[in-house]
PDB file of C-alpha atoms in Angstrom:
ATOM      1  CA  UNK O   1      12.589 100.073  28.164  1.00 72.00           C
ATOM      2  CA  UNK O   2      11.604  97.613  25.430  1.00 78.00           C
ATOM      3  CA  UNK O   3      12.610  93.995  25.705  1.00 79.00           C
ATOM      4  CA  UNK O   4      12.822  91.657  22.780  1.00 73.00           C
ATOM      5  CA  UNK O   5      12.419  87.964  22.919  1.00 72.00           C
ATOM      6  CA  UNK O   6      14.240  85.650  20.537  1.00 62.00           C
ATOM      7  CA  UNK O   7      11.832  82.843  19.577  1.00 64.00           C
ATOM      8  CA  UNK O   8      13.649  80.006  17.835  1.00 60.00           C
ATOM      9  CA  UNK O   9      12.011  76.820  16.601  1.00 63.00           C
ATOM     10  CA  UNK O  10      14.323  73.850  16.269  1.00 61.00           C
ATOM     11  CA  UNK O  11      13.878  70.939  13.842  1.00 69.00           C
ATOM     12  CA  UNK O  12      15.120  67.610  15.031  1.00 68.00           C
ATOM     13  CA  UNK O  13      16.211  65.258  12.280  1.00 75.00           C
ATOM     14  CA  UNK O  14      16.803  62.148  14.389  1.00 83.00           C
ATOM     15  CA  UNK O  15      14.664  59.284  15.597  1.00 84.00           C
ATOM     16  CA  UNK O  16      14.181  59.198  19.372  1.00 88.00           C
ATOM     17  CA  UNK O  17      13.533  56.099  21.408  1.00 93.00           C
ATOM     18  CA  UNK O  18      12.742  55.992  25.167  1.00 93.00           C
ATOM     19  CA  UNK O  19      13.933  52.995  27.124  1.00 94.00           C
ATOM     20  CA  UNK O  20      12.833  51.783  30.521  1.00 95.00           C
ATOM     21  CA  UNK O  21      15.678  49.825  32.060  1.00 94.00           C
ATOM     22  CA  UNK O  22      16.744  49.259  35.662  1.00 93.00           C
ATOM     23  CA  UNK O  23      20.356  48.460  34.653  1.00 94.00           C
ATOM     24  CA  UNK O  24      23.299  50.879  34.973  1.00 94.00           C
ATOM     25  CA  UNK O  25      24.208  53.009  31.959  1.00 93.00           C
ATOM     26  CA  UNK O  26      27.362  51.164  31.207  1.00 94.00           C
ATOM     27  CA  UNK O  27      25.679  47.770  31.405  1.00 95.00           C
ATOM     28  CA  UNK O  28      22.971  48.997  28.975  1.00 95.00           C
ATOM     29  CA  UNK O  29      25.651  50.395  26.608  1.00 95.00           C
ATOM     30  CA  UNK O  30      27.448  47.051  26.658  1.00 96.00           C
ATOM     31  CA  UNK O  31      24.226  45.211  25.948  1.00 95.00           C
ATOM     32  CA  UNK O  32      23.341  47.460  23.046  1.00 94.00           C
ATOM     33  CA  UNK O  33      26.938  47.082  21.689  1.00 94.00           C
ATOM     34  CA  UNK O  34      26.590  43.248  21.742  1.00 94.00           C
ATOM     35  CA  UNK O  35      23.045  43.002  20.389  1.00 92.00           C
ATOM     36  CA  UNK O  36      23.337  45.710  17.629  1.00 90.00           C
ATOM     37  CA  UNK O  37      27.002  45.223  16.796  1.00 91.00           C
ATOM     38  CA  UNK O  38      27.913  48.754  17.855  1.00 91.00           C
ATOM     39  CA  UNK O  39      30.737  50.365  19.696  1.00 94.00           C
ATOM     40  CA  UNK O  40      29.094  52.898  22.051  1.00 94.00           C
ATOM     41  CA  UNK O  41      31.836  54.792  23.734  1.00 95.00           C
ATOM     42  CA  UNK O  42      31.429  56.883  26.954  1.00 95.00           C
ATOM     43  CA  UNK O  43      31.702  60.637  26.292  1.00 94.00           C
ATOM     44  CA  UNK O  44      32.081  63.441  28.889  1.00 93.00           C
ATOM     45  CA  UNK O  45      28.842  64.005  30.740  1.00 91.00           C
ATOM     46  CA  UNK O  46      26.396  66.278  29.019  1.00 86.00           C
ATOM     47  CA  UNK O  47      26.052  69.480  31.047  1.00 87.00           C
ATOM     48  CA  UNK O  48      22.753  71.392  31.041  1.00 81.00           C
ATOM     49  CA  UNK O  49      23.260  74.665  32.802  1.00 80.00           C
ATOM     50  CA  UNK O  50      20.057  76.215  34.058  1.00 72.00           C
ATOM     51  CA  UNK O  51      21.497  79.520  35.267  1.00 69.00           C
ATOM     52  CA  UNK O  52      19.178  80.391  38.146  1.00 70.00           C
ATOM     53  CA  UNK O  53      18.283  76.783  39.021  1.00 71.00           C
ATOM     54  CA  UNK O  54      21.502  74.958  38.944  1.00 75.00           C
ATOM     55  CA  UNK O  55      23.071  72.418  36.605  1.00 81.00           C
ATOM     56  CA  UNK O  56      22.213  68.956  35.451  1.00 86.00           C
ATOM     57  CA  UNK O  57      24.598  66.278  34.324  1.00 89.00           C
ATOM     58  CA  UNK O  58      23.664  63.352  32.138  1.00 91.00           C
ATOM     59  CA  UNK O  59      25.690  60.309  31.056  1.00 93.00           C
ATOM     60  CA  UNK O  60      26.401  60.187  27.355  1.00 93.00           C
ATOM     61  CA  UNK O  61      27.477  57.358  25.051  1.00 95.00           C
ATOM     62  CA  UNK O  62      28.192  57.783  21.399  1.00 94.00           C
ATOM     63  CA  UNK O  63      28.632  55.649  18.263  1.00 93.00           C
ATOM     64  CA  UNK O  64      29.376  57.380  15.076  1.00 92.00           C
ATOM     65  CA  UNK O  65      30.257  56.402  11.501  1.00 89.00           C
ATOM     66  CA  UNK O  66      30.308  58.343   8.241  1.00 88.00           C
ATOM     67  CA  UNK O  67      26.553  57.806   7.760  1.00 86.00           C
ATOM     68  CA  UNK O  68      25.178  56.995  11.259  1.00 87.00           C
ATOM     69  CA  UNK O  69      25.146  58.597  14.685  1.00 88.00           C
ATOM     70  CA  UNK O  70      23.717  56.881  17.640  1.00 91.00           C
ATOM     71  CA  UNK O  71      23.644  58.464  21.115  1.00 92.00           C
ATOM     72  CA  UNK O  72      22.527  56.883  24.346  1.00 94.00           C
ATOM     73  CA  UNK O  73      21.634  59.384  27.150  1.00 93.00           C
ATOM     74  CA  UNK O  74      20.438  58.915  30.636  1.00 94.00           C
ATOM     75  CA  UNK O  75      17.233  60.835  31.111  1.00 91.00           C
ATOM     76  CA  UNK O  76      17.743  61.646  34.911  1.00 90.00           C
ATOM     77  CA  UNK O  77      20.566  63.815  36.017  1.00 88.00           C
ATOM     78  CA  UNK O  78      23.385  62.109  37.808  1.00 89.00           C
ATOM     79  CA  UNK O  79      24.197  65.223  39.830  1.00 81.00           C
ATOM     80  CA  UNK O  80      22.179  66.034  42.919  1.00 80.00           C
ATOM     81  CA  UNK O  81      19.639  68.727  42.086  1.00 76.00           C
ATOM     82  CA  UNK O  82      16.987  70.815  43.883  1.00 74.00           C
ATOM     83  CA  UNK O  83      14.750  70.805  40.794  1.00 76.00           C
ATOM     84  CA  UNK O  84      11.402  68.990  40.910  1.00 78.00           C
ATOM     85  CA  UNK O  85      12.086  67.526  37.414  1.00 79.00           C
ATOM     86  CA  UNK O  86      15.872  66.804  36.982  1.00 87.00           C
ATOM     87  CA  UNK O  87      15.401  65.185  33.587  1.00 87.00           C
ATOM     88  CA  UNK O  88      16.815  65.862  30.132  1.00 86.00           C
ATOM     89  CA  UNK O  89      13.361  65.350  28.642  1.00 86.00           C
ATOM     90  CA  UNK O  90      10.807  66.113  31.393  1.00 86.00           C
ATOM     91  CA  UNK O  91       7.989  65.433  28.966  1.00 88.00           C
ATOM     92  CA  UNK O  92       8.866  61.699  29.009  1.00 88.00           C
ATOM     93  CA  UNK O  93      10.296  61.333  32.465  1.00 89.00           C
ATOM     94  CA  UNK O  94       8.933  57.749  32.714  1.00 93.00           C
ATOM     95  CA  UNK O  95      11.828  56.612  30.534  1.00 93.00           C
ATOM     96  CA  UNK O  96      15.216  55.952  32.075  1.00 94.00           C
ATOM     97  CA  UNK O  97      17.276  56.311  28.871  1.00 95.00           C
ATOM     98  CA  UNK O  98      16.955  58.060  25.566  1.00 92.00           C
ATOM     99  CA  UNK O  99      18.381  56.757  22.295  1.00 92.00           C
ATOM    100  CA  UNK O 100      18.810  59.229  19.499  1.00 89.00           C
ATOM    101  CA  UNK O 101      19.554  57.732  16.070  1.00 88.00           C
ATOM    102  CA  UNK O 102      20.478  59.858  13.002  1.00 85.00           C
ATOM    103  CA  UNK O 103      20.366  58.289   9.568  1.00 80.00           C
ATOM    104  CA  UNK O 104      19.405  54.788  10.792  1.00 70.00           C
ATOM    105  CA  UNK O 105      18.924  52.147   8.124  1.00 69.00           C
ATOM    106  CA  UNK O 106      19.100  48.445   7.730  1.00 63.00           C
ATOM    107  CA  UNK O 107      19.069  46.777  11.227  1.00 64.00           C
ATOM    108  CA  UNK O 108      18.999  50.283  12.756  1.00 72.00           C
ATOM    109  CA  UNK O 109      15.893  51.404  10.922  1.00 74.00           C
ATOM    110  CA  UNK O 110      13.117  52.751  13.191  1.00 78.00           C
ATOM    111  CA  UNK O 111      10.776  49.714  13.213  1.00 83.00           C
ATOM    112  CA  UNK O 112      13.470  47.049  13.099  1.00 86.00           C
ATOM    113  CA  UNK O 113      15.405  48.896  15.910  1.00 88.00           C
ATOM    114  CA  UNK O 114      12.307  49.110  18.078  1.00 90.00           C
ATOM    115  CA  UNK O 115      11.730  45.318  17.783  1.00 91.00           C
ATOM    116  CA  UNK O 116      15.314  44.589  18.623  1.00 90.00           C
ATOM    117  CA  UNK O 117      15.275  46.886  21.644  1.00 91.00           C
ATOM    118  CA  UNK O 118      12.153  45.359  23.079  1.00 92.00           C
ATOM    119  CA  UNK O 119      13.607  41.908  22.693  1.00 92.00           C
ATOM    120  CA  UNK O 120      16.564  42.718  24.949  1.00 92.00           C
ATOM    121  CA  UNK O 121      16.421  41.315  28.518  1.00 92.00           C
ATOM    122  CA  UNK O 122      17.956  44.617  29.845  1.00 93.00           C
ATOM    123  CA  UNK O 123      15.081  46.621  28.412  1.00 93.00           C
ATOM    124  CA  UNK O 124      11.709  46.356  30.036  1.00 94.00           C
ATOM    125  CA  UNK O 125       9.952  48.673  27.620  1.00 93.00           C
ATOM    126  CA  UNK O 126      10.859  50.835  24.528  1.00 93.00           C
ATOM    127  CA  UNK O 127       8.926  53.305  22.579  1.00 92.00           C
ATOM    128  CA  UNK O 128       9.591  55.620  19.680  1.00 90.00           C
ATOM    129  CA  UNK O 129       8.880  59.348  19.959  1.00 88.00           C
ATOM    130  CA  UNK O 130       8.621  62.233  17.544  1.00 85.00           C
ATOM    131  CA  UNK O 131      11.278  64.577  19.055  1.00 80.00           C
ATOM    132  CA  UNK O 132       9.632  67.563  17.296  1.00 79.00           C
ATOM    133  CA  UNK O 133       6.498  67.025  19.428  1.00 80.00           C
ATOM    134  CA  UNK O 134       8.413  67.372  22.712  1.00 80.00           C
ATOM    135  CA  UNK O 135       8.175  70.576  24.755  1.00 81.00           C
ATOM    136  CA  UNK O 136      11.882  70.458  25.793  1.00 74.00           C
ATOM    137  CA  UNK O 137      13.274  69.239  22.437  1.00 73.00           C
ATOM    138  CA  UNK O 138      16.068  71.831  22.586  1.00 73.00           C
ATOM    139  CA  UNK O 139      17.652  69.878  25.393  1.00 71.00           C
ATOM    140  CA  UNK O 140      18.229  66.980  22.884  1.00 74.00           C
ATOM    141  CA  UNK O 141      19.976  69.027  20.216  1.00 74.00           C
ATOM    142  CA  UNK O 142      23.755  68.409  20.399  1.00 68.00           C
TER     143      UNK O 142
END
């Protein structure tokens, strides 16, 4: 019997930032709201169902306007898991949170945003990534 494999290549059209922070997700969202003049709102948890291996749950905060979408995601699953790597982006597991920005401009442009993120007391380290270079980039497409 022949089997066919569907090979799909996704293109990510957002800027992705990794954040190292020991604070809770709601505290980090509140800090970002104050520092960047946003209104990140908690959304239902993002469910990643790995059929044979179980499911992973990630906290999810969203800020959206007509021209901008900003999403704060916890990189490690909040649900107990038997997986070795219970991460949303296992490629960059060193980062506690992921910040995806679509159509950022002004004070939310890539370089400016990175400077503002690293200046925050709640963020120990921040780095920008090319989401298209990640092996598990399909986990980030929402």
